[in-house]
Coordinates of C-alpha atoms and ligand atoms in Angstrom, one line a residue:
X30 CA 0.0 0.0 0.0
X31 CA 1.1 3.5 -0.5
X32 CA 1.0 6.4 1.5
X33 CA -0.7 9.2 -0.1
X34 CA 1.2 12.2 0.1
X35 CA -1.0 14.8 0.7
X36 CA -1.5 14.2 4.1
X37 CA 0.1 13.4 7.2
X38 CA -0.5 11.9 10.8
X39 CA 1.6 12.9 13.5
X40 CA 1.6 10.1 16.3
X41 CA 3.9 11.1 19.0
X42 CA 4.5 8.1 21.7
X43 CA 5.1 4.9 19.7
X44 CA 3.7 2.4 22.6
X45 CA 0.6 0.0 22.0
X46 CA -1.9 2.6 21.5
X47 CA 0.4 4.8 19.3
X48 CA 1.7 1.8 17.1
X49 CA -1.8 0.8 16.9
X50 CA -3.0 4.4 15.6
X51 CA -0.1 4.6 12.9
X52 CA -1.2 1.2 11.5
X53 CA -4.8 2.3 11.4
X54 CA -3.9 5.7 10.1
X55 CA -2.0 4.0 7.4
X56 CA -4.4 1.8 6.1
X57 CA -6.3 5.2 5.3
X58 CA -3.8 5.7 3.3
X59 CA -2.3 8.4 5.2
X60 CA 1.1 9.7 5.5
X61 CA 2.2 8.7 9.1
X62 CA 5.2 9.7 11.2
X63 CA 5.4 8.6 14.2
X64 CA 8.1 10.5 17.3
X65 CA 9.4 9.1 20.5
X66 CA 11.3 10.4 23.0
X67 CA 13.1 6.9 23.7
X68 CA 16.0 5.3 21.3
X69 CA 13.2 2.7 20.2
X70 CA 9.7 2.3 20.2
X71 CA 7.7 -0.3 22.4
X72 CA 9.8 -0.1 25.8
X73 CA 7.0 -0.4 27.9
X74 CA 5.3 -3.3 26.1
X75 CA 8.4 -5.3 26.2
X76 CA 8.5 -4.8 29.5
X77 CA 5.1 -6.0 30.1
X78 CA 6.3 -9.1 28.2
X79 CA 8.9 -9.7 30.5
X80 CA 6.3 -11.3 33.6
X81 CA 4.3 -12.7 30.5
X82 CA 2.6 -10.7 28.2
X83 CA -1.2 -10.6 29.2
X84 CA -2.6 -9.3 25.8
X85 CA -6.2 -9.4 27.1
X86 CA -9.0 -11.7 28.6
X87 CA -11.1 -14.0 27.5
X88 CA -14.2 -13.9 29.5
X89 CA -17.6 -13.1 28.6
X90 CA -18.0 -8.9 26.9
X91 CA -20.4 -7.9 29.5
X92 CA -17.9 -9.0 32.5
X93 CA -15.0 -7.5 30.4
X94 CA -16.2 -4.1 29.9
X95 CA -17.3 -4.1 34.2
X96 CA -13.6 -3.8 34.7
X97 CA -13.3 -0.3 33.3
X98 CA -15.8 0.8 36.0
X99 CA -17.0 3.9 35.7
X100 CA -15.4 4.7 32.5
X101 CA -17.0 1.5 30.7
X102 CA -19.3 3.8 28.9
X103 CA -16.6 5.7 27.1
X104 CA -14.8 2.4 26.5
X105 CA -17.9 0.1 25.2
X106 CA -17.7 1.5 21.4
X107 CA -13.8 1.2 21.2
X108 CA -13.9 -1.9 22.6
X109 CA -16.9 -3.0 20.1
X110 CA -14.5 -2.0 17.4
X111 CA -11.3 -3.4 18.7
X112 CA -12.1 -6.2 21.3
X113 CA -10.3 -9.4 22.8
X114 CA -11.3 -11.5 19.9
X115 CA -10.0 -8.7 16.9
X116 CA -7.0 -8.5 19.2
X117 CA -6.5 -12.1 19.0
X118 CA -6.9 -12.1 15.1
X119 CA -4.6 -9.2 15.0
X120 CA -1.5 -11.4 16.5
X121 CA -2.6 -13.8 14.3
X122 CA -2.1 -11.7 11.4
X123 CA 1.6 -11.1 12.5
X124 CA 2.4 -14.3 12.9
X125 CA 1.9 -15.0 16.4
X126 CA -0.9 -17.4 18.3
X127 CA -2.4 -16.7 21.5
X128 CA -3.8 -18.8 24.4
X129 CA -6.0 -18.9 26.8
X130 CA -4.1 -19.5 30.2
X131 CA -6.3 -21.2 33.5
X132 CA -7.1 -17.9 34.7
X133 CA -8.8 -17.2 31.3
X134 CA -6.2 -14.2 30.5
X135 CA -4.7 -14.7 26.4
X136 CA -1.0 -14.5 26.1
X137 CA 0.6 -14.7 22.9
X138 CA 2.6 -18.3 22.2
X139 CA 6.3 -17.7 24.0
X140 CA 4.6 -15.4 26.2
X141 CA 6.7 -12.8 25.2
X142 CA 6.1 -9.2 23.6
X143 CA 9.1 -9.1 21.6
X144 CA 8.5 -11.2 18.7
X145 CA 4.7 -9.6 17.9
X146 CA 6.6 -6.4 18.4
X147 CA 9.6 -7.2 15.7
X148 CA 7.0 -8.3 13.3
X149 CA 4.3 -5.6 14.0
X150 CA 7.1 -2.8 13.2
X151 CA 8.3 -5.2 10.0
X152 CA 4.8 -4.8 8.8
X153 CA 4.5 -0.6 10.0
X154 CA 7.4 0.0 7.7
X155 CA 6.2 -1.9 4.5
X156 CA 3.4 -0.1 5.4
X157 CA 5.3 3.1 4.9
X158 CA 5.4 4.1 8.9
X159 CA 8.5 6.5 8.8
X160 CA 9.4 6.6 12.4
X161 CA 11.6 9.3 14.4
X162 CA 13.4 8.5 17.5
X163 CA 14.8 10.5 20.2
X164 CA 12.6 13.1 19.5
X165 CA 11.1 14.4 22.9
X166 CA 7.8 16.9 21.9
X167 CA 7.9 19.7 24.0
X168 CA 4.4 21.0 22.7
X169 CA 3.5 23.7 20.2
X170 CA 4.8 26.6 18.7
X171 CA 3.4 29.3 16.7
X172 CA 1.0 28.4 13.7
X173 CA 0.6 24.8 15.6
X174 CA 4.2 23.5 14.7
X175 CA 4.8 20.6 17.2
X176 CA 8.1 21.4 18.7
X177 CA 10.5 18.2 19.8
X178 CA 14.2 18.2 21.2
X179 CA 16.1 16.0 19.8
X180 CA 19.8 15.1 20.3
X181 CA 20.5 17.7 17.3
X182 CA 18.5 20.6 18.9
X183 CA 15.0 21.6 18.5
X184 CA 13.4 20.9 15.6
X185 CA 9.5 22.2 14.2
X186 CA 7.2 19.7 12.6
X187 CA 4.2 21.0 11.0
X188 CA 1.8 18.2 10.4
X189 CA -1.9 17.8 9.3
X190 CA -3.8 15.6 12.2
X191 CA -1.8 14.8 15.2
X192 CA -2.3 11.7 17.8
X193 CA -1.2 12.3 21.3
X194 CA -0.4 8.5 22.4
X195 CA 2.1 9.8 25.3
X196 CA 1.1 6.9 28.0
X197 CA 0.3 7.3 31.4
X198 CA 2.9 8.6 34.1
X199 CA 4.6 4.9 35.6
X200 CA 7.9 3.5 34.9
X201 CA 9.4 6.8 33.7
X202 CA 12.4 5.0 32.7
X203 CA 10.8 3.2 29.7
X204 CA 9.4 6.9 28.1
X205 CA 6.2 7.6 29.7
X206 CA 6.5 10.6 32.2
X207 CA 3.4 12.3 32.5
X208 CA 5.8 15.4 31.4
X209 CA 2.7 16.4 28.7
X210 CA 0.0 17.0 31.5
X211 CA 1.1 20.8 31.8
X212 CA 1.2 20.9 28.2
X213 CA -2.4 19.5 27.6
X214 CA -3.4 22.2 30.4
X215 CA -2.1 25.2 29.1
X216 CA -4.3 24.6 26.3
X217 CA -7.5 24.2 28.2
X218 CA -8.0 20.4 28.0
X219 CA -9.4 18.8 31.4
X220 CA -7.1 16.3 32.3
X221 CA -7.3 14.6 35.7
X222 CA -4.5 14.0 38.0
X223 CA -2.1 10.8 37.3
X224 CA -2.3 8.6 40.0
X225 CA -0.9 5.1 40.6
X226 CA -3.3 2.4 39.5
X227 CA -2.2 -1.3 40.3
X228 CA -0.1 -0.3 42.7
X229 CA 1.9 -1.2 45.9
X230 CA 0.8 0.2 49.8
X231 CA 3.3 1.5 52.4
X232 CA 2.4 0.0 56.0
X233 CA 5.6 1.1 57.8
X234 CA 6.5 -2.3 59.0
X235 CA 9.5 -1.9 61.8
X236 CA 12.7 -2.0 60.6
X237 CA 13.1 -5.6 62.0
X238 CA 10.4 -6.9 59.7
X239 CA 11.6 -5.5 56.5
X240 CA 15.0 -6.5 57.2
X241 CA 13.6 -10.0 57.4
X242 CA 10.7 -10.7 55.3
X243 CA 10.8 -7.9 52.1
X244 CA 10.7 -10.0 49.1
X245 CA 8.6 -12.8 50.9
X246 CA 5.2 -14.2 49.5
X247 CA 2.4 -14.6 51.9
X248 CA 0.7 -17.3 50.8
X249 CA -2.0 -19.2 51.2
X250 CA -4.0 -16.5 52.5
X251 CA -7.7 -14.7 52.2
X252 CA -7.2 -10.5 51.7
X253 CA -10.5 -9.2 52.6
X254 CA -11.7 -5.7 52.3
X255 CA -14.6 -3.5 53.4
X256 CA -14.5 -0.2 51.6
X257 CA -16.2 2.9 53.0
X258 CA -19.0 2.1 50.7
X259 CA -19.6 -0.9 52.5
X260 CA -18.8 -3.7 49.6
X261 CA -16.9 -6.4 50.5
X262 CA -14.5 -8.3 48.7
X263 CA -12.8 -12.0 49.6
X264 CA -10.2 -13.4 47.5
X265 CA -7.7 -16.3 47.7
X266 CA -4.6 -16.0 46.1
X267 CA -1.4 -14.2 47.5
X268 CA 0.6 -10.8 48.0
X269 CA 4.3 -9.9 48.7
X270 CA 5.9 -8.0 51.3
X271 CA 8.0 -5.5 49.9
X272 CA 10.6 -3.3 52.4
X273 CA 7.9 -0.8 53.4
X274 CA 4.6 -2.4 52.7
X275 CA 2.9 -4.9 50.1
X276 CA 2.4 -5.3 46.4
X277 CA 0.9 -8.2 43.9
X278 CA -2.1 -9.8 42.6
X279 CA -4.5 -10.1 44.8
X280 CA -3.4 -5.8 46.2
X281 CA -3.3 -4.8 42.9
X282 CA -7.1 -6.0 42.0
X283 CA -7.9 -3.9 44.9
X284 CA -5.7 -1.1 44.1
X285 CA -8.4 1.4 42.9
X286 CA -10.5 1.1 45.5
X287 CA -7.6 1.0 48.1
X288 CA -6.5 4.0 46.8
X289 CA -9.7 5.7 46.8
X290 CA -10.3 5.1 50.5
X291 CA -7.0 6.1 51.6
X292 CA -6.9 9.5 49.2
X293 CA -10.5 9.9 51.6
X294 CA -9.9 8.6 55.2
X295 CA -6.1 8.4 55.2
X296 CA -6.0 4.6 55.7
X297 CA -7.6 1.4 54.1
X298 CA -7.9 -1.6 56.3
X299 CA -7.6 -4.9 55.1
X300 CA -8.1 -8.5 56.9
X301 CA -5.8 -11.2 56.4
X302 CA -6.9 -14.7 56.9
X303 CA -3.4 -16.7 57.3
X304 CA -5.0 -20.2 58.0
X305 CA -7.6 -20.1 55.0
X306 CA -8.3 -24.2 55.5
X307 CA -9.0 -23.9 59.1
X308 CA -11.7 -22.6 60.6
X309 CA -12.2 -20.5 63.8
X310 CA -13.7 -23.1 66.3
X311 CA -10.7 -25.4 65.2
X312 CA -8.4 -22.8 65.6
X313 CA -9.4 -22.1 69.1
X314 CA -9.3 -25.7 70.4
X315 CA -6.0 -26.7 69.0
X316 CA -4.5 -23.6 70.2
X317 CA -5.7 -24.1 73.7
X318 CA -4.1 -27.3 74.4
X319 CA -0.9 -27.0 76.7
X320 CA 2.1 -26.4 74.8
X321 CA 4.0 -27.7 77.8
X322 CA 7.8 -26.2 77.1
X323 CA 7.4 -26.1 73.9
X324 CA 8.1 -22.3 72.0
X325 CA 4.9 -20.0 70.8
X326 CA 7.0 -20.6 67.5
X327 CA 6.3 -24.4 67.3
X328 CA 3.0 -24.0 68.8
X329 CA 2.0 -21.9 66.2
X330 CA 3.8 -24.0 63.6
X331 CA 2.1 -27.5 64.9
X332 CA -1.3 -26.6 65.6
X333 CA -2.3 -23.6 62.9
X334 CA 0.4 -24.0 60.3
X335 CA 1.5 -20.6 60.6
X336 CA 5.2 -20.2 60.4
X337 CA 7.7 -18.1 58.6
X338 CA 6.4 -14.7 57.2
X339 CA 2.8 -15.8 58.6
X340 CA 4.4 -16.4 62.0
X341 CA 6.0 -13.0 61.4
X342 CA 3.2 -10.6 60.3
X343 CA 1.4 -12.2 63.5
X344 CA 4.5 -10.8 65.6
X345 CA 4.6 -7.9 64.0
X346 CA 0.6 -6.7 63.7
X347 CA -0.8 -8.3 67.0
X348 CA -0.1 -7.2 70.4
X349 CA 2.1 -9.4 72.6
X350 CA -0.4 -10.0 75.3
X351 CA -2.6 -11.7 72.4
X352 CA -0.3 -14.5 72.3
X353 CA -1.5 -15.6 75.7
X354 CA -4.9 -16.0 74.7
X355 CA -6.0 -19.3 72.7
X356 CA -9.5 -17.4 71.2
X357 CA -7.5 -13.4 70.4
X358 CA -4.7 -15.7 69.0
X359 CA -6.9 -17.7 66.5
X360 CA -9.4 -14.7 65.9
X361 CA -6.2 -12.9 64.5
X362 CA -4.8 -15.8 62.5
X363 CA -8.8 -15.5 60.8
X364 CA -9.1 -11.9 60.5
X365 CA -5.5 -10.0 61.1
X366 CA -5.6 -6.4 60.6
X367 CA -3.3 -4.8 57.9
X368 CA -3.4 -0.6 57.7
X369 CA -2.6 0.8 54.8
X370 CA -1.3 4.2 54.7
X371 CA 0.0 5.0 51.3
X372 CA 0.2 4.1 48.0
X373 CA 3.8 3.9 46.7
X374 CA 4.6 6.3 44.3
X375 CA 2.9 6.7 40.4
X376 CA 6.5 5.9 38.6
X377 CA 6.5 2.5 40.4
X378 CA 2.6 1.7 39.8
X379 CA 1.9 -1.0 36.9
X380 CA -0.5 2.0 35.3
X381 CA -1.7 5.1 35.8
X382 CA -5.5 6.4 36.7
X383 CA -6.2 10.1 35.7
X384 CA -5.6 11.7 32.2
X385 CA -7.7 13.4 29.5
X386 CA -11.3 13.3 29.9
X387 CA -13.6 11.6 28.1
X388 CA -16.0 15.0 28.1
X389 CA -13.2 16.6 26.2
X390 CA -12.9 14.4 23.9
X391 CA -15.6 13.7 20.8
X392 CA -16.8 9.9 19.7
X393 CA -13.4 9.6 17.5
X394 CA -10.9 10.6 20.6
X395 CA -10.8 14.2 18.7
X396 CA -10.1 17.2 21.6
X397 CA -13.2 19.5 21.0
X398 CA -11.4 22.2 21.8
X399 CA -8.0 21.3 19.7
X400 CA -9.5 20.4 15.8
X401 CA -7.3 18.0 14.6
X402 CA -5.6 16.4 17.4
X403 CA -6.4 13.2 18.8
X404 CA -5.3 11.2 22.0
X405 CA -4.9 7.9 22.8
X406 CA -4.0 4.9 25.1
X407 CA -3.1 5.4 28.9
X408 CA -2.9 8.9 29.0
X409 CA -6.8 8.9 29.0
X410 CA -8.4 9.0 32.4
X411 CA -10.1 5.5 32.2
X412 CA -8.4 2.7 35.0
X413 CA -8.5 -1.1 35.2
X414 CA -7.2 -4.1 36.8
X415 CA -4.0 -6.3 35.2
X416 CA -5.3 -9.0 33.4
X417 CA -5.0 -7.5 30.2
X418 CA -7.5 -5.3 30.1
X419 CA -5.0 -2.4 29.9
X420 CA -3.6 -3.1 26.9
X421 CA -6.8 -4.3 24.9
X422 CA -7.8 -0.3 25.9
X423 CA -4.7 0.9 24.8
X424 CA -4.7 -1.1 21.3
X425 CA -8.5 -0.3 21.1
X426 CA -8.4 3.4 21.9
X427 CA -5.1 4.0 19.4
X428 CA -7.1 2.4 16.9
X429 CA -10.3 4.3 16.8
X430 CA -7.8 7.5 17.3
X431 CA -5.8 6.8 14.6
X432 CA -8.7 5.8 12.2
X433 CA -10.1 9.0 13.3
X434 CA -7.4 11.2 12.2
X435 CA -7.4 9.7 9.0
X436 CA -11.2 10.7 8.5
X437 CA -10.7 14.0 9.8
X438 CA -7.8 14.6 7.3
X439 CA -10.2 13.2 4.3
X440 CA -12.9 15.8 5.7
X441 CA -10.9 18.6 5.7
X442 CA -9.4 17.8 2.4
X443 CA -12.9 17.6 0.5
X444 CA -13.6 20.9 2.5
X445 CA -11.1 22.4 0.9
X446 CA -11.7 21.6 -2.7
X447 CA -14.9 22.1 -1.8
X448 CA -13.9 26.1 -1.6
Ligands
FAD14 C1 6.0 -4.0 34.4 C2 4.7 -3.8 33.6 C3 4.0 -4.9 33.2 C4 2.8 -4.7 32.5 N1 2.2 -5.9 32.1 C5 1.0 -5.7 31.4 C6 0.3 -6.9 30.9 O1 0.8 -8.0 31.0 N2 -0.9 -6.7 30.3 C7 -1.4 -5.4 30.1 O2 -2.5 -5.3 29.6 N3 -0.8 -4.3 30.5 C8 0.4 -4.5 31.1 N4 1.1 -3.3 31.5 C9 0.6 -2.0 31.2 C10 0.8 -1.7 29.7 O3 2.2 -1.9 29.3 C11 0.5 -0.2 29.4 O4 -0.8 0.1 29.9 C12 0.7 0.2 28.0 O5 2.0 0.0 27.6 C13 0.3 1.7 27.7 O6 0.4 1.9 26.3 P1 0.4 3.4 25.7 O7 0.8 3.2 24.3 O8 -0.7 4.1 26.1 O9 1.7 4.1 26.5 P2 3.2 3.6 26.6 O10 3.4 2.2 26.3 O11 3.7 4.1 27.9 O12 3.9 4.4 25.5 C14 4.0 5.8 25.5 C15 5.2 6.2 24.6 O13 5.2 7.7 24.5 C16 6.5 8.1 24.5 N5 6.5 9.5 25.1 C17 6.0 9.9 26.3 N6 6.2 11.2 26.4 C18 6.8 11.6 25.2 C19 7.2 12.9 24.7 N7 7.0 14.0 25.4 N8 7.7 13.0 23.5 C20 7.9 11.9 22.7 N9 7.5 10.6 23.1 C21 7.0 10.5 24.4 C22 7.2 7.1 25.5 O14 8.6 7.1 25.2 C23 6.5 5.8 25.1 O15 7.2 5.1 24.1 C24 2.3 -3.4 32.2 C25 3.0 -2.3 32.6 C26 4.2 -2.5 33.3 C27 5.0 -1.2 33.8

């Protein structure tokens, strides 16, 4: 296919959602460049490779779309036109299968982002993608030229459409930095705060327990959670403790809502039940039998299989005179207290929540208020859980963006013969 001259797609951030927008902008048969700050495209997408690449999920379209939560309306028709299934048939096409692991989330065959990524930018090239790297945009200059540094100096590139596709503000390293909020601001575009989404919580354990268990999984174990909105939530799985608090799975599914509560009460409290195949009444009995010389250590260990980090959190969270009583012990082991105070900070989160809103944006991603410029991907303020929701949102929000650039370019070009 050749690109038609006459008119040109900017697409500045070359992750998912950018990628995504200069294929879909290209098959319009427009003239697509695409600019990234980094030496190379795709940093943050290999990185989500590295754990596994969780391309999306393969449950039911209603139960999908309930992730996005509050933002599922804005996400339903991008989703319609770019879901799990097209997603999988995309990979497909570039030469790679997917599967559907036992948790129901796809992941490409290897499990690894690099080979769809090698072929995806094969096929952007044939395509006519011209791509420019180590070009940082540093926002607009007079007349609307887009203004990047680059290793040369500053350089002015006027273009016809542009797609914002600048991620969220996490992992700073890899290219995303948040660094185009202001910019976005300055010209009047509501964006909401970054915040960390899938994120680690600070506890403050003591100094003793860090030095001893960061980097330890807690597991088996139930985390349940009461928000202040009274829903409750019980899962099995398990979570890490990290040197000032905990991260993984089953924290990060609650992350939003963790976040929330502290952001509005200055603490979220969880409940850790450390003996998930015993219950209480058990519990109580085989604690109260003499332990004779034996330690509170091998007590624990013998009758309520808590040892290790299990034993530890108990030493840690529960107050020592607890020990001495058989019912306060086992009511613990059940239903163990865990504060949180603080979520770590955004550049360590998996995502970010916050960005542009959907209000100021039209059905085709266009900024109302900015004619011709689109946005796309993680920088928009939708949120979800991992599972690979995030980047079937990213993939289907770059595409609709970049789709609608091309239209708008055709439209203003009939316009103007029009005259
Ligand atoms: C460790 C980790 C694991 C993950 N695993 C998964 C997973 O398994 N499944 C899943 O669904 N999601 C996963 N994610 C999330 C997923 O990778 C992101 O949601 C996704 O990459 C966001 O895509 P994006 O295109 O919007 O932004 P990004 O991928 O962040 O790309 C944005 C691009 O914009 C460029 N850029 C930013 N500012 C500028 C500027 N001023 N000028 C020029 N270029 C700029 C950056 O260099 C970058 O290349 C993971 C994330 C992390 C950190």
């Amino acid at each position: 296919m050749q690109p038609n001259q006459g008119s040109s797609v900017a697409i500045i951030g070359g992750g998912p959602a950018g990628l995504m927008a200069a294929e879909a902008a290209v098959s319009a048969r427009a003239r697509v460049d695409v600019y990234d700050a980094m030496p190379s495209v795709g940093r943050k997408f290999l990185m989500a490779g590295r754990g596994g690449l969780n391309l999306t999920h393969s449950e039911p379209s209603e139960a999908f779309l309930l992730r996005y939560g509050e933002r599922r309306t804005y996400l339903a028709p991008l989703l319609a036109g770019f879901g799990p299934d097209a997603l999988r048939a995309w990979a497909r096409g570039l030469g790679v299968e997917t599967f559907v692991g036992s948790s129901g989330r796809v992941f490409p065959s290897g499990m690894k982002a690099a080979p769809l990524l090698r072929s995806w930018l094969h096929r952007l090239r044939a395509a006519g993608v011209n791509f420019h790297m180590h070009h940082r945009w540093s926002g607009w200059g007079e007349h609307g030229t887009l203004h990047f540094s680059t290793p040369q100096g500053e350089r002015a590139v006027r273009a016809d459409a542009l797609v914002l596709a600048l991620g969220g503000g996490s992992w700073g390293r890899l290219g995303s930095t948040g660094a185009w909020v202001p910019l976005l601001v300055a010209r009047g575009v509501r964006v909401a705060p970054l915040r960390p989404a899938n994120c680690g919580f600070d506890v403050g354990w003591s100094e003793h327990f860090s030095a001893r268990y960061a980097g330890h999984p807690v597991k088996p174990m139930v985390l349940a959670y009461t928000g202040p909105d009274g829903v409750e939530s019980r899962q099995q799985g398990e979570f890490m403790i990290t040197a000032t608090g905990v991260e993984g799975g089953l924290i990060y599914a609650l992350s939003a809502r963790l976040r929330d509560a502290i952001e509005a009460q200055g603490g979220a409290l969880l409940h850790l039940d450390l003996a998930p195949g015993r219950g209480l009444e058990r519990l109580v009995r085989e604690l109260s039998q003499g332990r004779g010389s034996s330690s509170m250590a091998n007590q624990l260990r013998r009758r309520a299989g808590i040892d290790g980090v299990k034993a530890g959190l108990l030493r840690e969270l529960l107050p020592a005179a607890d020990f001495a009583d058989p019912a306060r012990l086992a009511a613990a082991i059940k239903a163990l207290p865990l504060r949180l105070i603080a979520p770590r900070p955004l550049d360590e989160a998996i995502s970010s929540a916050g960005g542009v809103a959907f209000e100021a944006l039209d059905e085709r991603l266009m900024i109302r208020d900015l004619p011709g410029v689109f946005c796309a991907g993680e920088m928009l303020d939708w949120e979800a859980p991992t599972g690979g929701y995030l980047l079937t949102a990213c993939f289907a929000s770059g595409r609709a963006a970049g789709a609608g650039a091309a239209v708008w370019l055709d439209n203003a070009k009939s316009t103007a013969t029009q005259r």
